[in-house]
PDB file of C-alpha atoms in Angstrom:
ATOM      1  CA  ASP A 984     -14.410-101.472-109.073  1.00 89.00           C
ATOM      2  CA  ILE A 985     -14.297 -99.208-106.017  1.00 93.00           C
ATOM      3  CA  LEU A 986     -11.644 -96.918-104.617  1.00 93.00           C
ATOM      4  CA  GLU A 987     -11.810 -95.717-101.028  1.00 89.00           C
ATOM      5  CA  THR A 988      -9.907 -92.542-100.211  1.00 90.00           C
ATOM      6  CA  GLY A 989     -10.002 -89.194 -98.468  1.00 86.00           C
ATOM      7  CA  TYR A 990     -11.395 -86.172-100.268  1.00 86.00           C
ATOM      8  CA  ASP A 991      -8.156 -84.247 -99.786  1.00 86.00           C
ATOM      9  CA  ILE A 992      -6.386 -86.186-102.561  1.00 86.00           C
ATOM     10  CA  LEU A 993      -9.313 -86.430-104.943  1.00 86.00           C
ATOM     11  CA  PHE A 994      -7.856 -84.191-107.624  1.00 84.00           C
ATOM     12  CA  PHE A 995      -4.165 -84.784-107.018  1.00 86.00           C
ATOM     13  CA  TRP A 996      -4.215 -88.580-106.979  1.00 91.00           C
ATOM     14  CA  VAL A 997      -7.584 -90.038-107.996  1.00 92.00           C
ATOM     15  CA  ALA A 998      -7.989 -87.942-111.141  1.00 92.00           C
ATOM     16  CA  ARG A 999      -4.478 -88.880-112.224  1.00 94.00           C
ATOM     17  CA  MET A1000      -5.194 -92.569-111.662  1.00 95.00           C
ATOM     18  CA  VAL A1001      -8.252 -92.328-113.909  1.00 95.00           C
ATOM     19  CA  MET A1002      -6.411 -90.411-116.620  1.00 95.00           C
ATOM     20  CA  LEU A1003      -3.417 -92.765-116.574  1.00 96.00           C
ATOM     21  CA  GLY A1004      -5.691 -95.811-116.632  1.00 96.00           C
ATOM     22  CA  LEU A1005      -7.479 -94.426-119.678  1.00 96.00           C
ATOM     23  CA  GLU A1006      -4.206 -93.551-121.393  1.00 97.00           C
ATOM     24  CA  LEU A1007      -2.490 -96.898-120.810  1.00 97.00           C
ATOM     25  CA  THR A1008      -5.368 -99.392-120.871  1.00 97.00           C
ATOM     26  CA  ASP A1009      -8.351 -97.557-122.405  1.00 96.00           C
ATOM     27  CA  THR A1010     -10.360 -98.433-119.299  1.00 96.00           C
ATOM     28  CA  VAL A1011     -11.279 -96.637-116.108  1.00 95.00           C
ATOM     29  CA  PRO A1012      -9.543 -98.390-113.171  1.00 95.00           C
ATOM     30  CA  PHE A1013     -12.618 -98.064-110.897  1.00 95.00           C
ATOM     31  CA  LYS A1014     -16.217 -96.987-111.306  1.00 94.00           C
ATOM     32  CA  THR A1015     -16.994 -95.839-107.765  1.00 94.00           C
ATOM     33  CA  VAL A1016     -15.020 -93.625-105.399  1.00 92.00           C
ATOM     34  CA  TYR A1017     -16.012 -93.746-101.725  1.00 90.00           C
ATOM     35  CA  LEU A1018     -14.775 -90.669 -99.896  1.00 88.00           C
ATOM     36  CA  HIS A1019     -14.170 -91.189 -96.196  1.00 84.00           C
ATOM     37  CA  GLY A1020     -13.795 -88.415 -93.693  1.00 82.00           C
ATOM     38  CA  LEU A1021     -10.464 -87.282 -92.296  1.00 83.00           C
ATOM     39  CA  VAL A1022      -9.273 -87.875 -88.752  1.00 82.00           C
ATOM     40  CA  ARG A1023      -8.319 -84.548 -87.227  1.00 85.00           C
ATOM     41  CA  ASP A1024      -6.460 -83.496 -84.094  1.00 87.00           C
ATOM     42  CA  LYS A1025      -7.745 -81.257 -81.286  1.00 89.00           C
ATOM     43  CA  HIS A1026      -6.808 -78.180 -83.346  1.00 91.00           C
ATOM     44  CA  HIS A1027      -8.879 -79.489 -86.304  1.00 89.00           C
ATOM     45  CA  GLN A1028      -5.749 -80.150 -88.372  1.00 90.00           C
ATOM     46  CA  LYS A1029      -5.571 -83.285 -90.513  1.00 88.00           C
ATOM     47  CA  MET A1030      -3.592 -85.938 -88.670  1.00 88.00           C
ATOM     48  CA  SER A1031      -0.338 -86.633 -90.459  1.00 88.00           C
ATOM     49  CA  LYS A1032       2.924 -88.387 -89.666  1.00 89.00           C
ATOM     50  CA  SER A1033       4.843 -85.553 -91.281  1.00 92.00           C
ATOM     51  CA  ARG A1034       3.129 -83.031 -88.990  1.00 91.00           C
ATOM     52  CA  GLY A1035       3.815 -85.226 -86.006  1.00 92.00           C
ATOM     53  CA  ASN A1036       0.262 -84.968 -84.679  1.00 93.00           C
ATOM     54  CA  VAL A1037      -0.678 -88.631 -84.911  1.00 92.00           C
ATOM     55  CA  VAL A1038      -1.772 -90.951 -82.131  1.00 90.00           C
ATOM     56  CA  ASP A1039      -0.203 -94.393 -81.902  1.00 92.00           C
ATOM     57  CA  PRO A1040      -3.136 -96.805 -82.350  1.00 93.00           C
ATOM     58  CA  LEU A1041      -1.346 -99.505 -80.364  1.00 96.00           C
ATOM     59  CA  GLU A1042      -1.260 -97.218 -77.338  1.00 96.00           C
ATOM     60  CA  VAL A1043      -4.980 -96.516 -77.729  1.00 94.00           C
ATOM     61  CA  VAL A1044      -5.729-100.241 -78.012  1.00 97.00           C
ATOM     62  CA  GLU A1045      -3.638-100.980 -74.921  1.00 97.00           C
ATOM     63  CA  LYS A1046      -5.417 -98.305 -72.893  1.00 97.00           C
ATOM     64  CA  TYR A1047      -9.026 -98.584 -74.174  1.00 97.00           C
ATOM     65  CA  SER A1048      -9.262-101.781 -76.346  1.00 97.00           C
ATOM     66  CA  ALA A1049      -9.417-102.435 -80.061  1.00 97.00           C
ATOM     67  CA  ASP A1050     -13.222-102.354 -80.043  1.00 96.00           C
ATOM     68  CA  ALA A1051     -13.234 -98.867 -78.536  1.00 94.00           C
ATOM     69  CA  LEU A1052     -10.803 -97.647 -81.202  1.00 92.00           C
ATOM     70  CA  ARG A1053     -12.863 -99.197 -84.001  1.00 91.00           C
ATOM     71  CA  MET A1054     -16.097 -97.719 -82.680  1.00 91.00           C
ATOM     72  CA  THR A1055     -14.543 -94.267 -82.328  1.00 87.00           C
ATOM     73  CA  LEU A1056     -13.208 -94.319 -85.880  1.00 82.00           C
ATOM     74  CA  LEU A1057     -16.531 -95.542 -87.281  1.00 81.00           C
ATOM     75  CA  THR A1058     -18.745 -93.068 -85.439  1.00 83.00           C
ATOM     76  CA  GLY A1059     -16.449 -90.099 -84.961  1.00 77.00           C
ATOM     77  CA  VAL A1060     -15.570 -89.426 -88.590  1.00 71.00           C
ATOM     78  CA  SER A1061     -18.334 -88.567 -91.020  1.00 70.00           C
ATOM     79  CA  PRO A1062     -18.111 -89.632 -94.662  1.00 69.00           C
ATOM     80  CA  GLY A1063     -16.327 -87.223 -96.967  1.00 62.00           C
TER      81      GLY A1063
END
């Protein structure tokens, strides 16, 4: 009963999921929405494959370790 997502698609995607769930099944598909923060680049732009400003996580793991990547993602991004 929980959906985890970024705040940037709250209206465009999450609201539509709720409305469609109500329309088709007469139930809300989830009761809780957890909004996570967004990972941003050095110019404070949202990281996106279409923008081409993403970092390959496998390269980060190879250079620093998986634990370092996990810790950075957990502590470096505040909840949405």
